[in-house]
Coordinates of N, CA, C and O in Angstrom, one line a residue:
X14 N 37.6 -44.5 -24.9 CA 38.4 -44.4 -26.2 C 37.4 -43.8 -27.3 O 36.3 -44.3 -27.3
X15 N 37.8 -42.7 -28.1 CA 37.0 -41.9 -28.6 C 37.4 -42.6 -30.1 O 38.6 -42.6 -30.3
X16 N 36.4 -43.3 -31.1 CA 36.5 -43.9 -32.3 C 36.1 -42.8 -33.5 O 35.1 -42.2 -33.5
X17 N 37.1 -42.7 -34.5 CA 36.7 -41.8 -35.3 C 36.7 -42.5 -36.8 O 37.2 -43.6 -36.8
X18 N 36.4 -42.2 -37.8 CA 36.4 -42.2 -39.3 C 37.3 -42.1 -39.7 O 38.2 -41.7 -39.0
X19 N 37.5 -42.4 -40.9 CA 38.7 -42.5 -42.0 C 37.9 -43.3 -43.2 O 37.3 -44.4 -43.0
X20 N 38.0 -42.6 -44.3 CA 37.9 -43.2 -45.6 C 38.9 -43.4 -46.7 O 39.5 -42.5 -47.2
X21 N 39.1 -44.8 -47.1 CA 40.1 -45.0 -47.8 C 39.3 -45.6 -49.1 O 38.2 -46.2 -48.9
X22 N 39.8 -45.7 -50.4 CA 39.2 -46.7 -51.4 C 39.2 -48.4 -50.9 O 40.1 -49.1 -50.3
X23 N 37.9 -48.9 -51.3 CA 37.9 -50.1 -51.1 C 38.7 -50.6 -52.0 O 39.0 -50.1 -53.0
X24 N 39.2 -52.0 -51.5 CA 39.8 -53.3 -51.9 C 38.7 -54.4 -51.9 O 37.7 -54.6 -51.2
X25 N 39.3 -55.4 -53.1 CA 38.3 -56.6 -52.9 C 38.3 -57.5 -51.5 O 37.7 -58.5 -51.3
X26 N 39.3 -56.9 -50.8 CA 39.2 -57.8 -49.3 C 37.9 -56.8 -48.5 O 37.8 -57.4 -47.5
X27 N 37.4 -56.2 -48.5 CA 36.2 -55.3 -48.1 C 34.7 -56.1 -48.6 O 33.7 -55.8 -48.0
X28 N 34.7 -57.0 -49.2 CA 33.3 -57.3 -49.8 C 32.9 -58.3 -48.8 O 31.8 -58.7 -49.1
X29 N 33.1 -58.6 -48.2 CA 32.5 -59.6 -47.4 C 31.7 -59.3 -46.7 O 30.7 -60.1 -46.6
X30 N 31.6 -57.7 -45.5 CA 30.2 -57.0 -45.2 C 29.1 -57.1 -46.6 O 28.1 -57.8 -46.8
X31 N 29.6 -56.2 -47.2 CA 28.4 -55.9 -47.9 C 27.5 -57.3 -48.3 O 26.6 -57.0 -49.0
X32 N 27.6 -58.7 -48.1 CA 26.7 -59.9 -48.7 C 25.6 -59.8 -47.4 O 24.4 -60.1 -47.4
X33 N 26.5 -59.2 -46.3 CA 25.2 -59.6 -45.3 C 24.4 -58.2 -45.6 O 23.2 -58.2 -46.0
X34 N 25.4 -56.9 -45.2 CA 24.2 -55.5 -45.1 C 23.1 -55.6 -46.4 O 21.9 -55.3 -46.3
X35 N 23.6 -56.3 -48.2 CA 23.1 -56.0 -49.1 C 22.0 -57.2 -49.0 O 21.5 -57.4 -50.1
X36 N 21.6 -58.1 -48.0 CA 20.7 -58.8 -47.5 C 19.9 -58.5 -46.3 O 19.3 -59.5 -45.9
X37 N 19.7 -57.5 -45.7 CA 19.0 -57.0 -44.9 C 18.2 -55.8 -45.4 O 18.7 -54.8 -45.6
X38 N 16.8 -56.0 -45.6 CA 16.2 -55.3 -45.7 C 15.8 -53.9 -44.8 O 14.9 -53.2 -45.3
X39 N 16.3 -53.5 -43.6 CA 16.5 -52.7 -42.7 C 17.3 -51.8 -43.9 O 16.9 -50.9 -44.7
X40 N 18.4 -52.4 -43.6 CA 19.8 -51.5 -44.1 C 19.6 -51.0 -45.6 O 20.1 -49.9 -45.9
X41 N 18.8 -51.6 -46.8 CA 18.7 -51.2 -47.7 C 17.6 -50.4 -47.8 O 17.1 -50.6 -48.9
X42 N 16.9 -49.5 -47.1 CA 15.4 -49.8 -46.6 C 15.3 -48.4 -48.3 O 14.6 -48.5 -49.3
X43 N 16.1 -47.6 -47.9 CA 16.0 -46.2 -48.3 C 17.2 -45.8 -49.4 O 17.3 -44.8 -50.1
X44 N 18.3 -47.2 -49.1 CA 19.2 -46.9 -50.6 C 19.3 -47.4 -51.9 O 18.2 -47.9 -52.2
X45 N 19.9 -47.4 -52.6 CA 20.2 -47.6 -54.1 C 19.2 -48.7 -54.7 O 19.7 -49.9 -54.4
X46 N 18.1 -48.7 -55.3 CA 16.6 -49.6 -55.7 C 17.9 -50.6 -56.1 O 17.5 -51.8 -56.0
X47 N 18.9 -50.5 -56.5 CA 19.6 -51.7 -57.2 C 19.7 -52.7 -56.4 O 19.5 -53.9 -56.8
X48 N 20.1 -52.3 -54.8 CA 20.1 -53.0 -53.9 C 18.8 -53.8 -53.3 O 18.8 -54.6 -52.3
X49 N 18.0 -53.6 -53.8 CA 16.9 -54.3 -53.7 C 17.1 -55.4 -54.4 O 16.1 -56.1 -54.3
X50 N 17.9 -55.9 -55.1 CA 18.2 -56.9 -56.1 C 19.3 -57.3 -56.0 O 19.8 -57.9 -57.0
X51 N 19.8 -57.2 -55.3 CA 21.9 -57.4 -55.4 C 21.4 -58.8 -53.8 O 21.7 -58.5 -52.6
X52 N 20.9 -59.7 -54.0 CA 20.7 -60.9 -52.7 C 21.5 -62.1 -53.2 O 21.1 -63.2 -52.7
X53 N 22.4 -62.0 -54.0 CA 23.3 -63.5 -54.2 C 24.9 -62.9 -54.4 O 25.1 -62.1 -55.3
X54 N 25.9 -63.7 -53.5 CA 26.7 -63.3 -53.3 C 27.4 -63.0 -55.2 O 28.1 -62.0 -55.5
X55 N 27.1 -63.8 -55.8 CA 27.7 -63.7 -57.4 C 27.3 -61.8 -57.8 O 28.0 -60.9 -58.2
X56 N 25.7 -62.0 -57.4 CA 25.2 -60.3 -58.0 C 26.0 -59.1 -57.4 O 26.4 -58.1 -58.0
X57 N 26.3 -59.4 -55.6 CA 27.1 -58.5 -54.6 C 28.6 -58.7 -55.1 O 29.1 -57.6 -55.2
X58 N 29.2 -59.6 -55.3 CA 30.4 -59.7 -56.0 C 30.8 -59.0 -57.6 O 31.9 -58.6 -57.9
X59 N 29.7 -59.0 -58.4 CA 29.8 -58.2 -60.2 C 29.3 -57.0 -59.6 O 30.0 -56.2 -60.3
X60 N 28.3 -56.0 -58.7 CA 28.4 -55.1 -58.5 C 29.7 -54.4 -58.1 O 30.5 -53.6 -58.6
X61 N 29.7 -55.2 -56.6 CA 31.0 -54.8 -56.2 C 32.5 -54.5 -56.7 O 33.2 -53.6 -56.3
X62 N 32.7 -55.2 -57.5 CA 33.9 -55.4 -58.5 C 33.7 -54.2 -59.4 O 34.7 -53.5 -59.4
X63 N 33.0 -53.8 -60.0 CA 32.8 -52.2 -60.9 C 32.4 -51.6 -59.9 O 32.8 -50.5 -60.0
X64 N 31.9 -51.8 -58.6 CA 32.2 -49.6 -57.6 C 33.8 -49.5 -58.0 O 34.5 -48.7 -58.7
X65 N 34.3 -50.9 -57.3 CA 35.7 -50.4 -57.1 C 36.9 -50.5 -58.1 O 38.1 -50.3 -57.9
X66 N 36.3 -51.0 -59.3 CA 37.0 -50.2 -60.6 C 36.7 -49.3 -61.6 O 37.1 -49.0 -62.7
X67 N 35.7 -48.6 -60.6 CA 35.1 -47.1 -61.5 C 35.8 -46.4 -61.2 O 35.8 -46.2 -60.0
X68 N 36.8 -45.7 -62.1 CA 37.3 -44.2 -61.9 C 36.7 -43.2 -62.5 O 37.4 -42.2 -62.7
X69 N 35.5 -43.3 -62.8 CA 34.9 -42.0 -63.4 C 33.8 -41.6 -62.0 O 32.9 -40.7 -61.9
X70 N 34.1 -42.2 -61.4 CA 33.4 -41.6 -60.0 C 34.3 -41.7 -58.6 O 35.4 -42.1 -58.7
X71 N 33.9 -41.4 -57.6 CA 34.5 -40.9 -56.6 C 34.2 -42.1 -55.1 O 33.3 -41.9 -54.3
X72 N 35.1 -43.1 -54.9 CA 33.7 -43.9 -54.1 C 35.2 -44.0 -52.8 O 36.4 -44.0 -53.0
X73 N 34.5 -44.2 -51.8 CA 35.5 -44.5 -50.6 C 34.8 -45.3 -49.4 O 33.7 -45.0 -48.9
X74 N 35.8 -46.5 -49.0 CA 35.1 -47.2 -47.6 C 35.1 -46.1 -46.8 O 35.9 -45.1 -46.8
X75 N 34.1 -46.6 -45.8 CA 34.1 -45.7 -44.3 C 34.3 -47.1 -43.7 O 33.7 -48.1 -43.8
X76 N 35.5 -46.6 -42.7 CA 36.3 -47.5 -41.5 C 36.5 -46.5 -40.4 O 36.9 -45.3 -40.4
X77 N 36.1 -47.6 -38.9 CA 36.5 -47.1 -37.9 C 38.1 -47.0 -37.9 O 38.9 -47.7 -38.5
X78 N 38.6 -45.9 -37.2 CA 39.9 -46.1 -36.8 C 40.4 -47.0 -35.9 O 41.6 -47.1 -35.6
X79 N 39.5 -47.6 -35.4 CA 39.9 -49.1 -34.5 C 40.2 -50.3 -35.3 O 40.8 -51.2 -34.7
X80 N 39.7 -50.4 -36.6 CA 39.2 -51.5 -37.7 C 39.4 -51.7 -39.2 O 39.2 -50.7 -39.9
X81 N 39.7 -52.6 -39.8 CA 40.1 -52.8 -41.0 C 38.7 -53.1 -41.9 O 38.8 -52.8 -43.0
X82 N 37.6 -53.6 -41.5 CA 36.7 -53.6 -42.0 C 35.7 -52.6 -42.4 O 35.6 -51.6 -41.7
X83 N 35.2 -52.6 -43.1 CA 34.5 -51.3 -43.1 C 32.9 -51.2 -42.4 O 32.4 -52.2 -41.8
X84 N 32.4 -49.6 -42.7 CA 31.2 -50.4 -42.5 C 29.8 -49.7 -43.3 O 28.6 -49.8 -43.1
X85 N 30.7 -48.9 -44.4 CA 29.9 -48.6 -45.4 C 30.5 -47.8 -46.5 O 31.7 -47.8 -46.3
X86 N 30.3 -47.3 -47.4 CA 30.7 -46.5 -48.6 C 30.2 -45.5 -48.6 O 29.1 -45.4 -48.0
X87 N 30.9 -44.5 -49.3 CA 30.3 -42.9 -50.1 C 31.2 -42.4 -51.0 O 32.3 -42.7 -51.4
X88 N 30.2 -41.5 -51.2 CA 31.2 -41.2 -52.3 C 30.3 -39.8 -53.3 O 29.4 -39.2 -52.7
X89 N 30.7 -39.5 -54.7 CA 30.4 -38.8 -55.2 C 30.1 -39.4 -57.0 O 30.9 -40.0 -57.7
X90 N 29.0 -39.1 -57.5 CA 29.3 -40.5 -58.8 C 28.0 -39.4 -59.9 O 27.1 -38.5 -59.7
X91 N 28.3 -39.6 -60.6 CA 27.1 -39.2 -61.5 C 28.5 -37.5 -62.3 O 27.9 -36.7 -63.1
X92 N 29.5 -37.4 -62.1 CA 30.5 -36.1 -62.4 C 30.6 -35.5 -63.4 O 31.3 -35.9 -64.4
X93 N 29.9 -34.6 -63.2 CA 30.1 -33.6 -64.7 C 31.5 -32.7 -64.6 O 31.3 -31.7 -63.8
X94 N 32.9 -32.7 -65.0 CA 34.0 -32.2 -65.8 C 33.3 -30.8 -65.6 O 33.4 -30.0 -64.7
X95 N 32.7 -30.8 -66.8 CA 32.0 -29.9 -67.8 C 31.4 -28.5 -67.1 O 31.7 -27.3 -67.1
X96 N 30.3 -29.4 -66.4 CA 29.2 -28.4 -65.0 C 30.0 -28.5 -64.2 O 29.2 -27.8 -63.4
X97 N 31.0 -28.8 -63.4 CA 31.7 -29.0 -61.9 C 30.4 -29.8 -61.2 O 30.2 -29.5 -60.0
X98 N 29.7 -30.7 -61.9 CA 28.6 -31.0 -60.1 C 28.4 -32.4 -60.2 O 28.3 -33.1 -61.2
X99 N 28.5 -32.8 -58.7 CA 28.4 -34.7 -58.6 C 27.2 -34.7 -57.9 O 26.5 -33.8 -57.8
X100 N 27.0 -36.1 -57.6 CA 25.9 -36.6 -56.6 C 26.4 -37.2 -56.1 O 27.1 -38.1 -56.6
X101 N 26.2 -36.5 -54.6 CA 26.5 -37.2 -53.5 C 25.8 -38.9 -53.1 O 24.6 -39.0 -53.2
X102 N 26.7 -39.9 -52.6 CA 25.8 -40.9 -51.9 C 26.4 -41.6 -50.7 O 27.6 -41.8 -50.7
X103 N 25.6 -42.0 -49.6 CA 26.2 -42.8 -48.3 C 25.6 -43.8 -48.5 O 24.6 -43.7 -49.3
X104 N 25.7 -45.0 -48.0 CA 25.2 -46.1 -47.3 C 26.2 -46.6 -45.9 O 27.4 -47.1 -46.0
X105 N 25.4 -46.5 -44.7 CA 26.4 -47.0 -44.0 C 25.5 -48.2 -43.6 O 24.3 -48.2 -43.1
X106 N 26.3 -49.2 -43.8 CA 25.5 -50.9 -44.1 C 25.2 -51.7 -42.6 O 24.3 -52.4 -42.4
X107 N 26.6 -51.2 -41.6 CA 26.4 -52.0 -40.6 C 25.5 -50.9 -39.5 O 26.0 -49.9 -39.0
X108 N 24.4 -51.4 -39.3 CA 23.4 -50.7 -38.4 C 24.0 -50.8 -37.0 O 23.3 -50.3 -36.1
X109 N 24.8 -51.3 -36.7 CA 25.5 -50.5 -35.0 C 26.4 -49.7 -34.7 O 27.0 -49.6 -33.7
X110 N 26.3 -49.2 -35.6 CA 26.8 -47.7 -36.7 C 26.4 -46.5 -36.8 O 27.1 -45.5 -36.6
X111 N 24.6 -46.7 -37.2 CA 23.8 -45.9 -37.1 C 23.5 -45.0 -35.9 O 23.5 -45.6 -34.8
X112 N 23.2 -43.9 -35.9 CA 23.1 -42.8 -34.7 C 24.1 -42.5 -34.0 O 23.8 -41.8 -33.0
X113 N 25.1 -42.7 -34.2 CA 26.1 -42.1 -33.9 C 27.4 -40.6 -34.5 O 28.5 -40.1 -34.2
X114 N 26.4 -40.5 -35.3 CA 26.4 -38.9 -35.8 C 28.2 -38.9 -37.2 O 28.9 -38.0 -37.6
X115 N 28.2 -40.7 -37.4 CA 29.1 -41.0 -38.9 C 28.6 -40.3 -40.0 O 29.2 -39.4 -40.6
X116 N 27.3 -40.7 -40.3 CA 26.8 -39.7 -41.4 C 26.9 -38.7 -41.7 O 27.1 -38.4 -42.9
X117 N 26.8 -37.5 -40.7 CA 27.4 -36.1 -41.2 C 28.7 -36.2 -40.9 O 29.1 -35.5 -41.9
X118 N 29.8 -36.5 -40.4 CA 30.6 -36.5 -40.2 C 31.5 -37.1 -41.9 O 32.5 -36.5 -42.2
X119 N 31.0 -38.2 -42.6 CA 31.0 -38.6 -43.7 C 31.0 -37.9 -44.8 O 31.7 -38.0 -45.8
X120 N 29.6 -36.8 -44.4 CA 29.1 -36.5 -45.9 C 30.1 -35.6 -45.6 O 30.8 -35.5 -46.6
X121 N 30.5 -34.5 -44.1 CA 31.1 -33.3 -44.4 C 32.8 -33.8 -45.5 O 33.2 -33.2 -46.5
X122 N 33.4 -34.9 -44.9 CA 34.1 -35.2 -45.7 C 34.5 -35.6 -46.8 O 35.6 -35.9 -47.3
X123 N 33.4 -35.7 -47.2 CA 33.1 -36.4 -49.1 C 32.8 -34.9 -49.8 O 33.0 -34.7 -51.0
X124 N 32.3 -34.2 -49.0 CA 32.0 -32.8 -49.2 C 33.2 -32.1 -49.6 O 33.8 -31.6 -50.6
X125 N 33.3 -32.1 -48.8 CA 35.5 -31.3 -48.6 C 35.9 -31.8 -49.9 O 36.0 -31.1 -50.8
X126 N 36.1 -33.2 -50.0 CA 37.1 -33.9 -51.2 C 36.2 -33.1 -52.9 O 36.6 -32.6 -53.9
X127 N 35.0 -33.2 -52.4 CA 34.5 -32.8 -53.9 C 34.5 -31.4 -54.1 O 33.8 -31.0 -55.1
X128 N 35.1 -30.7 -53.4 CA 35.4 -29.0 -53.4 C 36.8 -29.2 -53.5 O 37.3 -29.0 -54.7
X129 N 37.5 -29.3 -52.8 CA 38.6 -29.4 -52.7 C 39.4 -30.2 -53.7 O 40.1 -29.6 -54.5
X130 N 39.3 -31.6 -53.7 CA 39.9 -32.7 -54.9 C 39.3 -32.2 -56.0 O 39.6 -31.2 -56.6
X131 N 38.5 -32.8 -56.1 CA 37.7 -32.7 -57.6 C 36.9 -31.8 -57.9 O 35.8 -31.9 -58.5
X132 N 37.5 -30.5 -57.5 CA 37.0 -29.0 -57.9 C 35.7 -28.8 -58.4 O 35.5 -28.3 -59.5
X133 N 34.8 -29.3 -57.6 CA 33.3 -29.1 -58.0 C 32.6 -27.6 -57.3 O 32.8 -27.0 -56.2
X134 N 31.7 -27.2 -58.6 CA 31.0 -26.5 -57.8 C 29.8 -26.3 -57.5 O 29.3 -25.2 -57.2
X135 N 28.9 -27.8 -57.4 CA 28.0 -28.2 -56.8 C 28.0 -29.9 -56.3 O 28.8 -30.8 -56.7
X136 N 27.1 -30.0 -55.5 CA 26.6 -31.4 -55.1 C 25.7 -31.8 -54.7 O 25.4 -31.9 -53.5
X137 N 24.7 -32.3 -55.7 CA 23.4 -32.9 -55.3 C 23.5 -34.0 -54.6 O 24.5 -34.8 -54.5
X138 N 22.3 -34.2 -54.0 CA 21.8 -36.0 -53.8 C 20.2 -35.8 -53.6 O 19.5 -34.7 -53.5
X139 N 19.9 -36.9 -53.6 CA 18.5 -37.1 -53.3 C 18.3 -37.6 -52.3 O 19.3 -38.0 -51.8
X140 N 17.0 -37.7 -51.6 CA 16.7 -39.2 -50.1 C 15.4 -39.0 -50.6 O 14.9 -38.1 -51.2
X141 N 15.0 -40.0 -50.0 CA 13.7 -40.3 -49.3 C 13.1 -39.5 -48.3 O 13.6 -39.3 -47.2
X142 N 12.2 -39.2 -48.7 CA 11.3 -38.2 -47.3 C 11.5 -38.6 -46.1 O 12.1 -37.9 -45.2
X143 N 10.9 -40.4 -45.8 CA 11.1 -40.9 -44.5 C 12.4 -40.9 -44.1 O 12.2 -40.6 -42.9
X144 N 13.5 -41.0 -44.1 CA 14.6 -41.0 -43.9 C 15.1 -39.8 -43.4 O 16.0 -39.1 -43.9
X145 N 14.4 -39.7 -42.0 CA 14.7 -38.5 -41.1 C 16.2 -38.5 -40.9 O 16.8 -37.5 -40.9
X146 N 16.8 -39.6 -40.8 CA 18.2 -39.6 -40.0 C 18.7 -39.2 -41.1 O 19.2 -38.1 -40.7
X147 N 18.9 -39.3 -42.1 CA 20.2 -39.1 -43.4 C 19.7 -37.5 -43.6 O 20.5 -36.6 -43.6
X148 N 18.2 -37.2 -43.9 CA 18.0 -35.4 -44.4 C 18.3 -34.5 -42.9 O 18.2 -33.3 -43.0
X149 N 18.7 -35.0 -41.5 CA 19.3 -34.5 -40.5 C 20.7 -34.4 -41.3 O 21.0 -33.6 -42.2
X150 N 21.3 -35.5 -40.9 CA 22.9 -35.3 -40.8 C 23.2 -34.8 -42.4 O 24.4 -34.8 -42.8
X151 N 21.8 -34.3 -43.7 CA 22.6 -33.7 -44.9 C 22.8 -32.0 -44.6 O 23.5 -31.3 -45.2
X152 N 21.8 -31.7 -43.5 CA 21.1 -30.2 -43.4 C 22.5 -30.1 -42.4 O 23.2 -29.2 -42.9
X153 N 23.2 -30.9 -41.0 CA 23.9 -30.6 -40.3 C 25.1 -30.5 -41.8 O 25.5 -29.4 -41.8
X154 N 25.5 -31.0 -42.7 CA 26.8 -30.7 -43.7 C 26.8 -30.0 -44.4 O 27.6 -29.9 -45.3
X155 N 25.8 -29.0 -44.1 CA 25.2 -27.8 -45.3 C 24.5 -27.7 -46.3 O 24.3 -26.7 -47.0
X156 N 23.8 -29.6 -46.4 CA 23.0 -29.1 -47.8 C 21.4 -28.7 -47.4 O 20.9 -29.0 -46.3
X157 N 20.7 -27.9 -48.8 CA 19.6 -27.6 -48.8 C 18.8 -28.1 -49.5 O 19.1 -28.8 -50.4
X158 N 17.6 -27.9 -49.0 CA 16.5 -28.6 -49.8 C 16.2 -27.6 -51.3 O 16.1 -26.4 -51.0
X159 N 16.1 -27.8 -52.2 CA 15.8 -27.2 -53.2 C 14.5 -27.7 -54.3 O 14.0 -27.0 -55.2
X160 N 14.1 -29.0 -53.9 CA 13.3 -29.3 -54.5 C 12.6 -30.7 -54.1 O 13.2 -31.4 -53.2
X161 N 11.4 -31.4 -54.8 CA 10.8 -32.4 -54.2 C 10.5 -33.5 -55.3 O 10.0 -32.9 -56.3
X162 N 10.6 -34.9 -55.5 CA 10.2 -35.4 -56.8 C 9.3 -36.5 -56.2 O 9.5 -37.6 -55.8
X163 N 7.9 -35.7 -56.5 CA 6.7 -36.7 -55.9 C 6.4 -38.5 -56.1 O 6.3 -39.3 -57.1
X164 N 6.3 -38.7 -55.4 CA 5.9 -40.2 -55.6 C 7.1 -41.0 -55.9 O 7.0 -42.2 -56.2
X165 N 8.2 -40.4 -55.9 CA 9.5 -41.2 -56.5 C 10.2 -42.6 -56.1 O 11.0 -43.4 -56.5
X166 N 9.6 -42.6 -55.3 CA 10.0 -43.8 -54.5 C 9.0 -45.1 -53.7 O 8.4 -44.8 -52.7
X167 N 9.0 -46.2 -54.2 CA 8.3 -47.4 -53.3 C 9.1 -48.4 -52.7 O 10.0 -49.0 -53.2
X168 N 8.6 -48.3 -51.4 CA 9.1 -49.2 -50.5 C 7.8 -49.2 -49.1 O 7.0 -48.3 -48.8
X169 N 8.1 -50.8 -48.5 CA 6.7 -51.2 -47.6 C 5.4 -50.7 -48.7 O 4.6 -49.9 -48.5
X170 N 5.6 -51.3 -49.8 CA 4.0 -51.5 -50.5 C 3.7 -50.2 -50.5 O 2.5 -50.3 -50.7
X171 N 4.0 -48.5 -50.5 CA 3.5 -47.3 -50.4 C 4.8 -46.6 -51.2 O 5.9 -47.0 -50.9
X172 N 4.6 -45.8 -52.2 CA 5.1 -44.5 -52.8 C 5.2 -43.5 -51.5 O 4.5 -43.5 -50.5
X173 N 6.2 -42.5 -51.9 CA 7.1 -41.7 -51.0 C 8.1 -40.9 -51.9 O 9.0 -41.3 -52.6
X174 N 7.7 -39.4 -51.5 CA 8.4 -38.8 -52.3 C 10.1 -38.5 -52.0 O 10.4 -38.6 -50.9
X175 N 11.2 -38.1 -53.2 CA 12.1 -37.8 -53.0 C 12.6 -36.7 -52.7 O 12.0 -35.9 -53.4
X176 N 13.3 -36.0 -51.9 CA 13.7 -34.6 -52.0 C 15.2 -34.7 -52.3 O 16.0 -35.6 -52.2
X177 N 15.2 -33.0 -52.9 CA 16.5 -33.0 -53.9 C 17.3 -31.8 -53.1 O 16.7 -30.7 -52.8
X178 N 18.5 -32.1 -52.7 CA 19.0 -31.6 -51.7 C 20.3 -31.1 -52.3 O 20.8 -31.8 -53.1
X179 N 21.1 -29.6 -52.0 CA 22.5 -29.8 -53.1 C 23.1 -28.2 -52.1 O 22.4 -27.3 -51.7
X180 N 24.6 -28.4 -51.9 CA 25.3 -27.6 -51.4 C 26.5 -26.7 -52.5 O 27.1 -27.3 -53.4
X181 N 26.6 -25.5 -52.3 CA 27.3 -25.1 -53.0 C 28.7 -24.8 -52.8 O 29.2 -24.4 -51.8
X182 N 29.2 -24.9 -53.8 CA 30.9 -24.2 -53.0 C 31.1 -23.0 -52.6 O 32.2 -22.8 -52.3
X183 N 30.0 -21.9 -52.7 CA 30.3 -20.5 -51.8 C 29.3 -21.0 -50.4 O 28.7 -20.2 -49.7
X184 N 29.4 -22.1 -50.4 CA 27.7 -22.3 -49.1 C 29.2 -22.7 -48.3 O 29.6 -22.2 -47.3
X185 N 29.7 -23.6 -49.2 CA 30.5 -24.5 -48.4 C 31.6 -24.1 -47.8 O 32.0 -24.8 -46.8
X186 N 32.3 -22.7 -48.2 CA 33.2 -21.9 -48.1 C 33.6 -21.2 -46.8 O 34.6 -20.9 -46.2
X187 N 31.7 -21.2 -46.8 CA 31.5 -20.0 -45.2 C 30.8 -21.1 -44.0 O 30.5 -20.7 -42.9
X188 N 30.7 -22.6 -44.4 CA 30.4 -23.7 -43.2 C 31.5 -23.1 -41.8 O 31.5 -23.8 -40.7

């Protein structure tokens, strides 16, 4: 049986993963520093409750199509109107998940909506250097490296730089 994706807006029946993923230090190893601080179900609950009543950004569960649960978010958040350009972000929380080629598959379609829906005509994100798997599956969705932001990041007791990665809508046009 071949399992595929689908992203829908979260509901508050969705938060119940995120208390365990936003408590494993694996799973947050390389995302949002806020998550480094979100370890009581009250803090994952007042986060959670503003992703999914922001409408000034763009956020969607990722669910198997076998499954009502999810097993991570993305989305597009930081949107300039004005400039057409978002920042892109993934987290996919449940690590039995991982390597199985969701992430680009993800980003291409968070990609699509923010060309397509929300008429942008750029999309940044950032990562982490070490985080071979996520700057693979950004390079397989068409983004490029454009730039580097030294030392930007600590995690395991050591600084690590950011790289700044961003796809365009004539890049994206000709994918």
């Amino acid at each position: 049986m071949d399992i595929s994706i689908f992203l829908k807006p979260l509901s508050i029946q969705n938060v119940t993963p995120f208390y365990t993923w936003l408590n494993d230090p694996e799973a947050i190893k390389y995302s949002l520093s806020l998550f480094q601080s979100l370890n009581t179900k009250e803090n994952i609950d007042e986060w959670y409750i503003s992703v999914i009543n922001d409408s000034k950004n763009y956020n969607r569960g990722i669910f198997l199509s076998n499954s009502d649960i999810p097993i991570g978010y993305a989305g597009i958040c930081n949107i300039s109107i004005t400039n057409k350009l978002g920042e892109y972000f993934i987290f996919i929380g449940d690590r039995n998940q991982w390597g199985k080629g969701f992430g680009t598959q993800v980003t291409k379609m968070i990609v699509d909506a923010g060309f397509e829906e929300l008429n942008l005509n750029r999309i940044m994100l950032t990562v982490s250097e070490p985080n071979y798997a996520a700057i693979k599956a950004y390079k397989n969705a068409g983004f490029k490296i454009e730039g580097r932001m030294r030392q930007a990041c600590y995690r395991d007791n050591k600084f690590h730089d950011k790289l700044i990665m961003s796809i365009l809508r004539d890049e994206w046009n000709v994918r």
